Amino acid sequence: MNSPRVAVLMHNLGGGLETVVLNQVRGLTHYPYEIDLVLDRADGLDAAKIPPKVRIIDLKTPISPNFKSALALIPPLIRYLRQEKPIALFSHLIFVNVVTAIARTLARFPTHLTLIEHNLLFQKPGRSNEPSSKLLPLLMRGLYPKADRVVAVSKDMASTLEQWLHFPSGKIDVIYNPALDRDFAAKAKAPLEHPWFAPSAPPVFLGVGRLEKAKDFPTLLRAFARLRQQREAKLILLGEGKERPALETSIEQLGLESEVSLPGFTPNPYAYMSRARACVLSSRWEGLPTVLIEALACGCQVVATDCPYGPREILDSGKYGRLVPVEDVEALAEAMQLAIDRPLDTELLERRALDFGIDRAVTQYLDAIESDLLPKSGFKASLTSAFRQAQSTTQS
């Protein structure tokens, strides 16, 4: 008998979400399932990142990150569900989730559907007047109750979703992103040739993320400039994006050309995190910022804005790192100074990061599938067999 098929659907957009989804896929490969990674388009995806056991399904329907564009996914999704008949489908991101719920209904195939929310696009600043910001909540209220599971990646997001969707408290599951893969430690120890990390060099602060307005790197630059008035330090911003020219102008205006470096995107930021004195997140909003989890795992001090959603939860209200108000230059500079002068215990930080490993998240997802599908006819035999095999495999 063939193994049950489990599918993971995502919009191929790169960045932190791609890392999280690929970690989920890697975790699923340790169980006796056939795994499909379903993409709107497969071009541009680094095949080396995909485990050999995973089958890539290219829907050949490139979309933009908005609901109107995502509607084009409905016909190929219906065909996929009818032809491949996965027992379970995980969908990521709000606009993809909405069209996936529509496609599952129209396909008339009872695949177990889990909708995973990483951020609430219609709540972001500047989007409140967009048509989709008014339409999406209405569609979510009508379609999300039809899903078997709705998952938020943080408790605060779950609470907000329950209010928006008029769900009873506790109806939405909270499963943290699988941020850390099994190769993480080796990546953190990888060689890194950079003069700023010499033993006697000044402390280095690190910012990681796309160079876009949501990350609010201008506030970080101003805070760093204030800090530099008191002590010598360096700042590295890892990432690429459309805000690069504006950031380069700000660096020049602040007279920080020799103290700030923008090396661009790197596939291994962990080598920087393990050597930096502190990682700083200056965002206006997030979902569950993976960069904070990765920094903790590296034993790196963390400073973060108390933005929605995730930093306060990851750092446990400041137990594992310093929280400051959004867009507060003075508070951010002071917290960066404290990260150097009064660092938290690195072992404490590393232990906290273990709460966000792949194995824990994947186990929670599979437990949800098992509890929902085992009582249903047509799935019981195959799932029971699969879980017994999985248990014996993981225990051996």
mmCIF file of C-alpha atoms in Angstrom:
data_model
loop_
_atom_site.group_PDB
_atom_site.id
_atom_site.type_symbol
_atom_site.label_atom_id
_atom_site.label_comp_id
_atom_site.label_asym_id
_atom_site.label_seq_id
_atom_site.Cartn_x
_atom_site.Cartn_y
_atom_site.Cartn_z
ATOM 1 C CA MET A 1 0.000 0.000 0.000
ATOM 2 C CA ASN A 2 1.307 3.454 -0.919
ATOM 3 C CA SER A 3 2.156 5.859 1.875
ATOM 4 C CA PRO A 4 -0.297 8.696 2.554
ATOM 5 C CA ARG A 5 0.466 11.895 0.637
ATOM 6 C CA VAL A 6 0.889 15.188 2.497
ATOM 7 C CA ALA A 7 1.178 18.499 0.635
ATOM 8 C CA VAL A 8 2.612 21.870 1.637
ATOM 9 C CA LEU A 9 1.529 24.867 -0.427
ATOM 10 C CA MET A 10 3.307 28.196 -0.560
ATOM 11 C CA HIS A 11 3.804 31.214 -2.770
ATOM 12 C CA ASN A 12 7.429 31.089 -3.921
ATOM 13 C CA LEU A 13 8.500 34.429 -2.497
ATOM 14 C CA GLY A 14 11.777 33.698 -0.712
ATOM 15 C CA GLY A 15 12.824 35.319 2.540
ATOM 16 C CA GLY A 16 12.068 34.120 6.037
ATOM 17 C CA LEU A 17 8.830 32.389 5.084
ATOM 18 C CA GLU A 18 10.622 30.210 2.562
ATOM 19 C CA THR A 19 13.032 29.117 5.293
ATOM 20 C CA VAL A 20 10.160 28.233 7.621
ATOM 21 C CA VAL A 21 8.227 26.287 4.982
ATOM 22 C CA LEU A 22 11.281 24.353 3.843
ATOM 23 C CA ASN A 23 12.017 23.478 7.461
ATOM 24 C CA GLN A 24 8.474 22.159 7.793
ATOM 25 C CA VAL A 25 8.958 20.073 4.660
ATOM 26 C CA ARG A 26 12.289 18.711 5.904
ATOM 27 C CA GLY A 27 10.676 17.724 9.174
ATOM 28 C CA LEU A 28 7.860 15.888 7.415
ATOM 29 C CA THR A 29 10.336 13.768 5.455
ATOM 30 C CA HIS A 30 11.278 11.954 8.670
ATOM 31 C CA TYR A 31 7.805 10.399 8.708
ATOM 32 C CA PRO A 32 6.469 7.735 6.327
ATOM 33 C CA TYR A 33 4.600 10.055 3.990
ATOM 34 C CA GLU A 34 4.878 11.023 0.366
ATOM 35 C CA ILE A 35 5.612 14.765 0.553
ATOM 36 C CA ASP A 36 4.629 17.304 -2.105
ATOM 37 C CA LEU A 37 5.873 20.892 -2.075
ATOM 38 C CA VAL A 38 3.267 22.735 -4.141
ATOM 39 C CA LEU A 39 4.373 26.079 -5.596
ATOM 40 C CA ASP A 40 2.722 28.709 -7.737
ATOM 41 C CA ARG A 41 5.963 28.599 -9.721
ATOM 42 C CA ALA A 42 9.095 26.524 -9.256
ATOM 43 C CA ASP A 43 11.533 28.676 -11.222
ATOM 44 C CA GLY A 44 13.996 30.491 -9.005
ATOM 45 C CA LEU A 45 13.790 27.927 -6.218
ATOM 46 C CA ASP A 46 17.152 26.473 -5.242
ATOM 47 C CA ALA A 47 16.653 22.742 -5.804
ATOM 48 C CA ALA A 48 19.589 21.999 -3.505
ATOM 49 C CA LYS A 49 17.451 23.161 -0.578
ATOM 50 C CA ILE A 50 14.776 20.547 -1.269
ATOM 51 C CA PRO A 51 15.197 17.096 0.328
ATOM 52 C CA PRO A 52 15.423 14.287 -2.258
ATOM 53 C CA LYS A 53 12.264 12.619 -0.923
ATOM 54 C CA VAL A 54 10.167 15.714 -1.669
ATOM 55 C CA ARG A 55 8.296 16.012 -4.956
ATOM 56 C CA ILE A 56 8.011 19.546 -6.314
ATOM 57 C CA ILE A 57 4.629 20.378 -7.843
ATOM 58 C CA ASP A 58 4.851 23.392 -10.136
ATOM 59 C CA LEU A 59 1.392 24.893 -10.694
ATOM 60 C CA LYS A 60 2.940 27.122 -13.383
ATOM 61 C CA THR A 61 0.775 30.024 -12.249
ATOM 62 C CA PRO A 62 3.059 32.841 -11.041
ATOM 63 C CA ILE A 63 1.245 35.179 -8.689
ATOM 64 C CA SER A 64 1.969 38.402 -6.858
ATOM 65 C CA PRO A 65 1.525 38.664 -3.089
ATOM 66 C CA ASN A 66 -2.073 39.849 -3.229
ATOM 67 C CA PHE A 67 -5.517 38.271 -3.244
ATOM 68 C CA LYS A 68 -6.554 39.281 -6.774
ATOM 69 C CA SER A 69 -3.477 37.656 -8.286
ATOM 70 C CA ALA A 70 -3.822 34.563 -6.083
ATOM 71 C CA LEU A 71 -7.270 33.814 -7.532
ATOM 72 C CA ALA A 72 -5.467 32.336 -10.547
ATOM 73 C CA LEU A 73 -4.322 29.449 -8.337
ATOM 74 C CA ILE A 74 -7.829 28.045 -7.916
ATOM 75 C CA PRO A 75 -8.087 25.985 -11.168
ATOM 76 C CA PRO A 76 -4.635 24.307 -10.906
ATOM 77 C CA LEU A 77 -5.199 23.653 -7.207
ATOM 78 C CA ILE A 78 -8.503 21.951 -7.932
ATOM 79 C CA ARG A 79 -6.805 19.753 -10.535
ATOM 80 C CA TYR A 80 -4.015 18.874 -8.118
ATOM 81 C CA LEU A 81 -6.396 17.906 -5.313
ATOM 82 C CA ARG A 82 -8.554 15.750 -7.586
ATOM 83 C CA GLN A 83 -5.636 13.997 -9.274
ATOM 84 C CA GLU A 84 -3.195 13.495 -6.385
ATOM 85 C CA LYS A 85 -5.688 13.230 -3.505
ATOM 86 C CA PRO A 86 -3.417 14.249 -0.607
ATOM 87 C CA ILE A 87 -4.777 13.302 2.799
ATOM 88 C CA ALA A 88 -3.568 16.617 4.203
ATOM 89 C CA LEU A 89 -2.670 20.041 2.840
ATOM 90 C CA PHE A 90 -0.822 22.802 4.703
ATOM 91 C CA SER A 91 -1.272 26.290 3.241
ATOM 92 C CA HIS A 92 0.793 29.355 4.155
ATOM 93 C CA LEU A 93 -0.045 33.091 3.949
ATOM 94 C CA ILE A 94 -3.370 34.832 4.095
ATOM 95 C CA PHE A 95 -4.143 35.421 0.403
ATOM 96 C CA VAL A 96 -3.037 31.902 -0.553
ATOM 97 C CA ASN A 97 -5.037 30.486 2.355
ATOM 98 C CA VAL A 98 -8.246 32.118 1.155
ATOM 99 C CA VAL A 99 -7.987 30.746 -2.387
ATOM 100 C CA THR A 100 -6.911 27.329 -1.069
ATOM 101 C CA ALA A 101 -10.063 27.147 1.033
ATOM 102 C CA ILE A 102 -12.092 27.989 -2.081
ATOM 103 C CA ALA A 103 -10.255 25.384 -4.180
ATOM 104 C CA ARG A 104 -10.722 22.645 -1.569
ATOM 105 C CA THR A 105 -14.471 23.343 -1.495
ATOM 106 C CA LEU A 106 -14.781 23.300 -5.293
ATOM 107 C CA ALA A 107 -12.602 20.194 -5.673
ATOM 108 C CA ARG A 108 -15.062 18.225 -3.514
ATOM 109 C CA PHE A 109 -12.227 16.148 -2.107
ATOM 110 C CA PRO A 110 -12.005 15.907 1.699
ATOM 111 C CA THR A 111 -8.296 16.597 2.112
ATOM 112 C CA HIS A 112 -7.495 17.750 5.647
ATOM 113 C CA LEU A 113 -6.822 21.488 5.316
ATOM 114 C CA THR A 114 -4.623 23.465 7.708
ATOM 115 C CA LEU A 115 -4.394 27.213 7.113
ATOM 116 C CA ILE A 116 -1.271 28.765 8.656
ATOM 117 C CA GLU A 117 -1.188 32.514 9.287
ATOM 118 C CA HIS A 118 2.150 34.307 9.587
ATOM 119 C CA ASN A 119 0.968 37.917 9.500
ATOM 120 C CA LEU A 120 -2.241 39.847 8.933
ATOM 121 C CA LEU A 121 -1.642 41.775 5.722
ATOM 122 C CA PHE A 122 -4.821 43.826 5.966
ATOM 123 C CA GLN A 123 -3.682 45.290 9.312
ATOM 124 C CA LYS A 124 -0.345 46.620 8.088
ATOM 125 C CA PRO A 125 0.138 50.398 8.088
ATOM 126 C CA GLY A 126 -0.745 51.962 4.751
ATOM 127 C CA ARG A 127 -3.018 49.110 3.689
ATOM 128 C CA SER A 128 -6.151 49.934 5.659
ATOM 129 C CA ASN A 129 -7.740 51.712 2.676
ATOM 130 C CA GLU A 130 -6.893 49.068 0.087
ATOM 131 C CA PRO A 131 -9.918 47.124 -1.246
ATOM 132 C CA SER A 132 -8.316 43.816 -0.236
ATOM 133 C CA SER A 133 -7.997 45.075 3.346
ATOM 134 C CA LYS A 134 -11.779 45.239 3.540
ATOM 135 C CA LEU A 135 -12.501 42.133 1.449
ATOM 136 C CA LEU A 136 -10.017 39.709 2.996
ATOM 137 C CA PRO A 137 -11.486 39.755 6.519
ATOM 138 C CA LEU A 138 -14.952 39.077 5.081
ATOM 139 C CA LEU A 139 -13.684 36.149 3.013
ATOM 140 C CA MET A 140 -11.728 34.815 5.966
ATOM 141 C CA ARG A 141 -14.840 34.863 8.153
ATOM 142 C CA GLY A 142 -16.726 32.896 5.535
ATOM 143 C CA LEU A 143 -14.012 30.424 4.516
ATOM 144 C CA TYR A 144 -11.729 29.808 7.491
ATOM 145 C CA PRO A 145 -14.404 27.985 9.529
ATOM 146 C CA LYS A 146 -14.520 25.434 6.682
ATOM 147 C CA ALA A 147 -10.854 24.525 7.231
ATOM 148 C CA ASP A 148 -10.036 21.626 9.532
ATOM 149 C CA ARG A 149 -7.438 23.662 11.395
ATOM 150 C CA VAL A 150 -6.429 27.315 11.528
ATOM 151 C CA VAL A 151 -2.960 27.900 12.953
ATOM 152 C CA ALA A 152 -1.329 31.138 14.077
ATOM 153 C CA VAL A 153 2.412 31.341 14.642
ATOM 154 C CA SER A 154 2.073 33.356 17.855
ATOM 155 C CA LYS A 155 -0.412 33.694 20.705
ATOM 156 C CA ASP A 156 -1.046 37.383 20.069
ATOM 157 C CA MET A 157 -1.802 36.683 16.423
ATOM 158 C CA ALA A 158 -4.159 33.865 17.401
ATOM 159 C CA SER A 159 -6.028 36.222 19.703
ATOM 160 C CA THR A 160 -6.335 38.844 16.965
ATOM 161 C CA LEU A 161 -7.501 36.241 14.448
ATOM 162 C CA GLU A 162 -10.144 34.947 16.838
ATOM 163 C CA GLN A 163 -11.505 38.471 17.167
ATOM 164 C CA TRP A 164 -11.478 39.073 13.414
ATOM 165 C CA LEU A 165 -13.006 35.704 12.551
ATOM 166 C CA HIS A 166 -15.464 35.714 15.450
ATOM 167 C CA PHE A 167 -14.003 32.399 16.618
ATOM 168 C CA PRO A 168 -14.373 31.350 20.258
ATOM 169 C CA SER A 169 -11.281 31.776 22.408
ATOM 170 C CA GLY A 170 -8.861 28.875 21.989
ATOM 171 C CA LYS A 171 -10.312 27.788 18.642
ATOM 172 C CA ILE A 172 -7.164 28.741 16.721
ATOM 173 C CA ASP A 173 -4.110 26.575 17.327
ATOM 174 C CA VAL A 174 -0.757 28.176 18.128
ATOM 175 C CA ILE A 175 2.250 26.395 16.641
ATOM 176 C CA TYR A 176 5.552 28.213 16.546
ATOM 177 C CA ASN A 177 7.469 28.323 13.289
ATOM 178 C CA PRO A 178 10.014 25.519 12.789
ATOM 179 C CA ALA A 179 12.879 27.986 12.701
ATOM 180 C CA LEU A 180 15.887 25.797 13.478
ATOM 181 C CA ASP A 181 16.919 22.878 11.293
ATOM 182 C CA ARG A 182 19.226 20.046 12.303
ATOM 183 C CA ASP A 183 22.234 21.606 10.535
ATOM 184 C CA PHE A 184 21.945 24.883 12.396
ATOM 185 C CA ALA A 185 24.914 24.401 14.745
ATOM 186 C CA ALA A 186 27.266 23.578 11.885
ATOM 187 C CA LYS A 187 26.161 26.676 9.964
ATOM 188 C CA ALA A 188 26.749 28.883 13.004
ATOM 189 C CA LYS A 189 30.320 27.575 13.321
ATOM 190 C CA ALA A 190 31.131 27.995 9.625
ATOM 191 C CA PRO A 191 34.260 30.055 8.867
ATOM 192 C CA LEU A 192 33.721 33.771 8.381
ATOM 193 C CA GLU A 193 36.429 36.087 7.134
ATOM 194 C CA HIS A 194 35.543 39.617 8.156
ATOM 195 C CA PRO A 195 37.933 42.156 9.715
ATOM 196 C CA TRP A 196 35.242 43.484 12.049
ATOM 197 C CA PHE A 197 35.169 40.183 13.948
ATOM 198 C CA ALA A 198 38.829 40.155 14.959
ATOM 199 C CA PRO A 199 39.390 39.369 18.683
ATOM 200 C CA SER A 200 40.291 42.941 19.635
ATOM 201 C CA ALA A 201 37.767 44.633 17.330
ATOM 202 C CA PRO A 202 34.928 46.870 18.619
ATOM 203 C CA PRO A 203 31.528 45.230 19.252
ATOM 204 C CA VAL A 204 29.460 44.493 16.155
ATOM 205 C CA PHE A 205 25.680 44.914 16.014
ATOM 206 C CA LEU A 206 23.746 42.944 13.424
ATOM 207 C CA GLY A 207 20.480 43.599 11.606
ATOM 208 C CA VAL A 208 19.037 40.893 9.349
ATOM 209 C CA GLY A 209 16.129 41.137 6.924
ATOM 210 C CA ARG A 210 14.882 42.551 3.693
ATOM 211 C CA LEU A 211 15.735 46.191 3.186
ATOM 212 C CA GLU A 212 12.120 47.330 3.240
ATOM 213 C CA LYS A 213 10.004 49.793 5.203
ATOM 214 C CA ALA A 214 8.557 47.152 7.531
ATOM 215 C CA LYS A 215 12.007 46.517 9.007
ATOM 216 C CA ASP A 216 12.506 50.223 9.831
ATOM 217 C CA PHE A 217 16.273 50.162 9.450
ATOM 218 C CA PRO A 218 16.364 54.015 9.421
ATOM 219 C CA THR A 219 15.445 53.965 13.125
ATOM 220 C CA LEU A 220 18.228 51.444 13.749
ATOM 221 C CA LEU A 221 20.714 53.666 11.912
ATOM 222 C CA ARG A 222 19.761 56.705 14.002
ATOM 223 C CA ALA A 223 19.956 54.662 17.209
ATOM 224 C CA PHE A 224 23.372 53.368 16.197
ATOM 225 C CA ALA A 225 24.527 56.919 15.440
ATOM 226 C CA ARG A 226 23.444 57.942 18.945
ATOM 227 C CA LEU A 227 25.293 54.958 20.437
ATOM 228 C CA ARG A 228 28.430 55.874 18.484
ATOM 229 C CA GLN A 229 28.537 59.188 20.326
ATOM 230 C CA GLN A 230 29.300 57.197 23.490
ATOM 231 C CA ARG A 231 31.477 54.328 22.275
ATOM 232 C CA GLU A 232 33.116 52.684 19.299
ATOM 233 C CA ALA A 233 31.021 50.026 17.527
ATOM 234 C CA LYS A 234 30.138 48.638 14.107
ATOM 235 C CA LEU A 235 26.824 47.753 12.431
ATOM 236 C CA ILE A 236 26.222 45.170 9.700
ATOM 237 C CA LEU A 237 22.871 44.969 7.889
ATOM 238 C CA LEU A 238 22.392 41.656 6.070
ATOM 239 C CA GLY A 239 19.755 41.664 3.366
ATOM 240 C CA GLU A 240 18.728 43.173 0.087
ATOM 241 C CA GLY A 241 15.756 45.234 -0.996
ATOM 242 C CA LYS A 242 14.359 48.366 -2.568
ATOM 243 C CA GLU A 243 15.222 50.561 0.435
ATOM 244 C CA ARG A 244 18.978 50.132 -0.117
ATOM 245 C CA PRO A 245 19.497 53.514 -1.880
ATOM 246 C CA ALA A 246 17.648 55.388 0.876
ATOM 247 C CA LEU A 247 19.612 53.568 3.576
ATOM 248 C CA GLU A 248 22.918 54.310 1.857
ATOM 249 C CA THR A 249 21.945 57.982 1.743
ATOM 250 C CA SER A 250 21.087 57.939 5.457
ATOM 251 C CA ILE A 251 24.411 56.278 6.289
ATOM 252 C CA GLU A 252 26.247 59.026 4.411
ATOM 253 C CA GLN A 253 24.210 61.806 6.032
ATOM 254 C CA LEU A 254 24.903 60.371 9.496
ATOM 255 C CA GLY A 255 28.620 60.112 8.731
ATOM 256 C CA LEU A 256 28.669 56.360 9.324
ATOM 257 C CA GLU A 257 30.294 55.173 6.098
ATOM 258 C CA SER A 258 33.176 53.554 8.009
ATOM 259 C CA GLU A 259 30.989 52.055 10.739
ATOM 260 C CA VAL A 260 28.053 50.544 8.808
ATOM 261 C CA SER A 261 28.269 47.775 6.202
ATOM 262 C CA LEU A 262 25.546 46.526 3.849
ATOM 263 C CA PRO A 263 27.026 43.349 2.333
ATOM 264 C CA GLY A 264 23.694 42.214 0.905
ATOM 265 C CA PHE A 265 21.986 38.849 1.218
ATOM 266 C CA THR A 266 23.885 35.887 2.630
ATOM 267 C CA PRO A 267 22.604 32.297 2.707
ATOM 268 C CA ASN A 268 24.242 31.786 6.106
ATOM 269 C CA PRO A 269 23.532 34.681 8.488
ATOM 270 C CA TYR A 270 24.160 32.337 11.443
ATOM 271 C CA ALA A 271 27.929 32.663 11.037
ATOM 272 C CA TYR A 272 27.455 36.401 11.629
ATOM 273 C CA MET A 273 25.018 35.912 14.517
ATOM 274 C CA SER A 274 27.383 33.618 16.382
ATOM 275 C CA ARG A 275 30.074 36.312 16.244
ATOM 276 C CA ALA A 276 28.056 39.525 16.645
ATOM 277 C CA ARG A 277 27.689 41.134 20.058
ATOM 278 C CA ALA A 278 23.940 41.678 19.557
ATOM 279 C CA CYS A 279 21.246 41.205 16.933
ATOM 280 C CA VAL A 280 18.816 44.112 16.628
ATOM 281 C CA LEU A 281 15.292 43.926 15.211
ATOM 282 C CA SER A 282 13.825 47.386 14.594
ATOM 283 C CA SER A 283 10.644 46.332 12.772
ATOM 284 C CA ARG A 284 7.301 48.110 12.721
ATOM 285 C CA TRP A 285 5.500 44.761 12.407
ATOM 286 C CA GLU A 286 6.330 41.071 12.088
ATOM 287 C CA GLY A 287 4.695 37.644 12.137
ATOM 288 C CA LEU A 288 6.968 35.532 14.281
ATOM 289 C CA PRO A 289 10.428 36.938 13.472
ATOM 290 C CA THR A 290 12.649 33.951 12.754
ATOM 291 C CA VAL A 291 15.750 36.117 13.009
ATOM 292 C CA LEU A 292 15.236 36.524 16.769
ATOM 293 C CA ILE A 293 14.998 32.765 17.262
ATOM 294 C CA GLU A 294 18.114 32.181 15.172
ATOM 295 C CA ALA A 295 20.045 34.807 17.115
ATOM 296 C CA LEU A 296 19.043 33.244 20.442
ATOM 297 C CA ALA A 297 20.171 29.842 19.178
ATOM 298 C CA CYS A 298 23.573 31.368 18.418
ATOM 299 C CA GLY A 299 23.828 32.717 21.957
ATOM 300 C CA CYS A 300 23.656 36.246 20.577
ATOM 301 C CA GLN A 301 22.198 39.084 22.650
ATOM 302 C CA VAL A 302 18.888 40.347 21.253
ATOM 303 C CA VAL A 303 17.286 43.788 21.145
ATOM 304 C CA ALA A 304 13.858 44.097 19.515
ATOM 305 C CA THR A 305 10.978 46.491 19.086
ATOM 306 C CA ASP A 306 7.797 45.457 20.864
ATOM 307 C CA CYS A 307 5.920 45.287 17.573
ATOM 308 C CA PRO A 308 3.058 43.010 16.528
ATOM 309 C CA TYR A 309 3.506 40.080 16.362
ATOM 310 C CA GLY A 310 6.058 37.840 18.046
ATOM 311 C CA PRO A 311 9.000 39.675 19.655
ATOM 312 C CA ARG A 312 7.398 39.930 23.111
ATOM 313 C CA GLU A 313 6.375 36.278 22.948
ATOM 314 C CA ILE A 314 9.760 34.994 21.757
ATOM 315 C CA LEU A 315 11.619 37.037 24.353
ATOM 316 C CA ASP A 316 9.055 36.243 27.089
ATOM 317 C CA SER A 317 8.382 39.898 27.901
ATOM 318 C CA GLY A 318 12.090 40.683 28.127
ATOM 319 C CA LYS A 319 13.428 37.604 29.897
ATOM 320 C CA TYR A 320 15.502 36.569 26.876
ATOM 321 C CA GLY A 321 16.208 39.959 25.325
ATOM 322 C CA ARG A 322 15.445 43.651 25.546
ATOM 323 C CA LEU A 323 12.200 45.110 24.204
ATOM 324 C CA VAL A 324 11.731 48.754 23.213
ATOM 325 C CA PRO A 325 8.838 50.767 21.738
ATOM 326 C CA VAL A 326 8.512 50.907 17.953
ATOM 327 C CA GLU A 327 10.330 53.855 16.286
ATOM 328 C CA ASP A 328 11.892 54.997 19.582
ATOM 329 C CA VAL A 329 15.470 55.934 18.677
ATOM 330 C CA GLU A 330 16.562 56.828 22.212
ATOM 331 C CA ALA A 331 15.168 53.635 23.778
ATOM 332 C CA LEU A 332 16.715 51.489 21.057
ATOM 333 C CA ALA A 333 20.136 53.092 21.509
ATOM 334 C CA GLU A 334 19.948 52.591 25.283
ATOM 335 C CA ALA A 335 18.962 48.923 24.892
ATOM 336 C CA MET A 336 21.843 48.353 22.479
ATOM 337 C CA GLN A 337 24.203 49.859 25.046
ATOM 338 C CA LEU A 338 22.822 47.560 27.765
ATOM 339 C CA ALA A 339 23.255 44.530 25.508
ATOM 340 C CA ILE A 340 26.991 45.234 25.574
ATOM 341 C CA ASP A 341 27.354 46.312 29.196
ATOM 342 C CA ARG A 342 24.965 43.819 30.832
ATOM 343 C CA PRO A 343 24.633 40.768 28.563
ATOM 344 C CA LEU A 344 22.240 37.953 29.411
ATOM 345 C CA ASP A 345 23.519 34.424 29.982
ATOM 346 C CA THR A 346 24.137 32.820 26.581
ATOM 347 C CA GLU A 347 23.076 29.344 27.721
ATOM 348 C CA LEU A 348 19.725 30.793 28.792
ATOM 349 C CA LEU A 349 19.242 32.221 25.302
ATOM 350 C CA GLU A 350 20.235 28.988 23.579
ATOM 351 C CA ARG A 351 17.809 26.934 25.690
ATOM 352 C CA ARG A 352 14.960 29.278 24.797
ATOM 353 C CA ALA A 353 15.632 28.758 21.082
ATOM 354 C CA LEU A 354 15.006 25.014 21.450
ATOM 355 C CA ASP A 355 11.279 25.784 21.767
ATOM 356 C CA PHE A 356 11.316 26.658 18.060
ATOM 357 C CA GLY A 357 12.942 23.560 16.570
ATOM 358 C CA ILE A 358 11.644 21.623 13.575
ATOM 359 C CA ASP A 359 10.816 18.442 15.458
ATOM 360 C CA ARG A 360 8.521 20.146 17.959
ATOM 361 C CA ALA A 361 6.546 22.050 15.328
ATOM 362 C CA VAL A 362 6.156 19.112 12.939
ATOM 363 C CA THR A 363 5.040 16.831 15.769
ATOM 364 C CA GLN A 364 2.326 19.331 16.701
ATOM 365 C CA TYR A 365 1.108 19.531 13.104
ATOM 366 C CA LEU A 366 1.001 15.755 12.724
ATOM 367 C CA ASP A 367 -0.718 15.294 16.076
ATOM 368 C CA ALA A 368 -3.464 17.612 14.827
ATOM 369 C CA ILE A 369 -3.874 15.609 11.621
ATOM 370 C CA GLU A 370 -3.972 12.346 13.530
ATOM 371 C CA SER A 371 -6.606 13.511 16.002
ATOM 372 C CA ASP A 372 -8.805 14.885 13.208
ATOM 373 C CA LEU A 373 -8.489 12.139 10.620
ATOM 374 C CA LEU A 374 -8.168 8.871 12.503
ATOM 375 C CA PRO A 375 -11.888 8.723 13.357
ATOM 376 C CA LYS A 376 -12.849 9.263 9.702
ATOM 377 C CA SER A 377 -13.456 6.329 7.410
ATOM 378 C CA GLY A 378 -11.110 5.955 4.468
ATOM 379 C CA PHE A 379 -8.122 7.365 6.310
ATOM 380 C CA LYS A 380 -7.902 5.300 9.464
ATOM 381 C CA ALA A 381 -5.931 2.317 8.222
ATOM 382 C CA SER A 382 -3.314 4.248 6.264
ATOM 383 C CA LEU A 383 -2.780 6.858 8.953
ATOM 384 C CA THR A 384 -2.576 4.380 11.785
ATOM 385 C CA SER A 385 0.038 2.424 9.860
ATOM 386 C CA ALA A 386 1.959 5.591 9.052
ATOM 387 C CA PHE A 387 2.045 6.804 12.617
ATOM 388 C CA ARG A 388 3.126 3.432 13.937
ATOM 389 C CA GLN A 389 5.990 3.427 11.445
ATOM 390 C CA ALA A 390 6.863 7.003 12.377
ATOM 391 C CA GLN A 391 6.976 6.214 16.063
ATOM 392 C CA SER A 392 9.211 3.186 15.559
ATOM 393 C CA THR A 393 11.490 5.175 13.244
ATOM 394 C CA THR A 394 11.921 8.138 15.593
ATOM 395 C CA GLN A 395 12.415 5.921 18.636
ATOM 396 C CA SER A 396 15.069 3.727 17.027
#
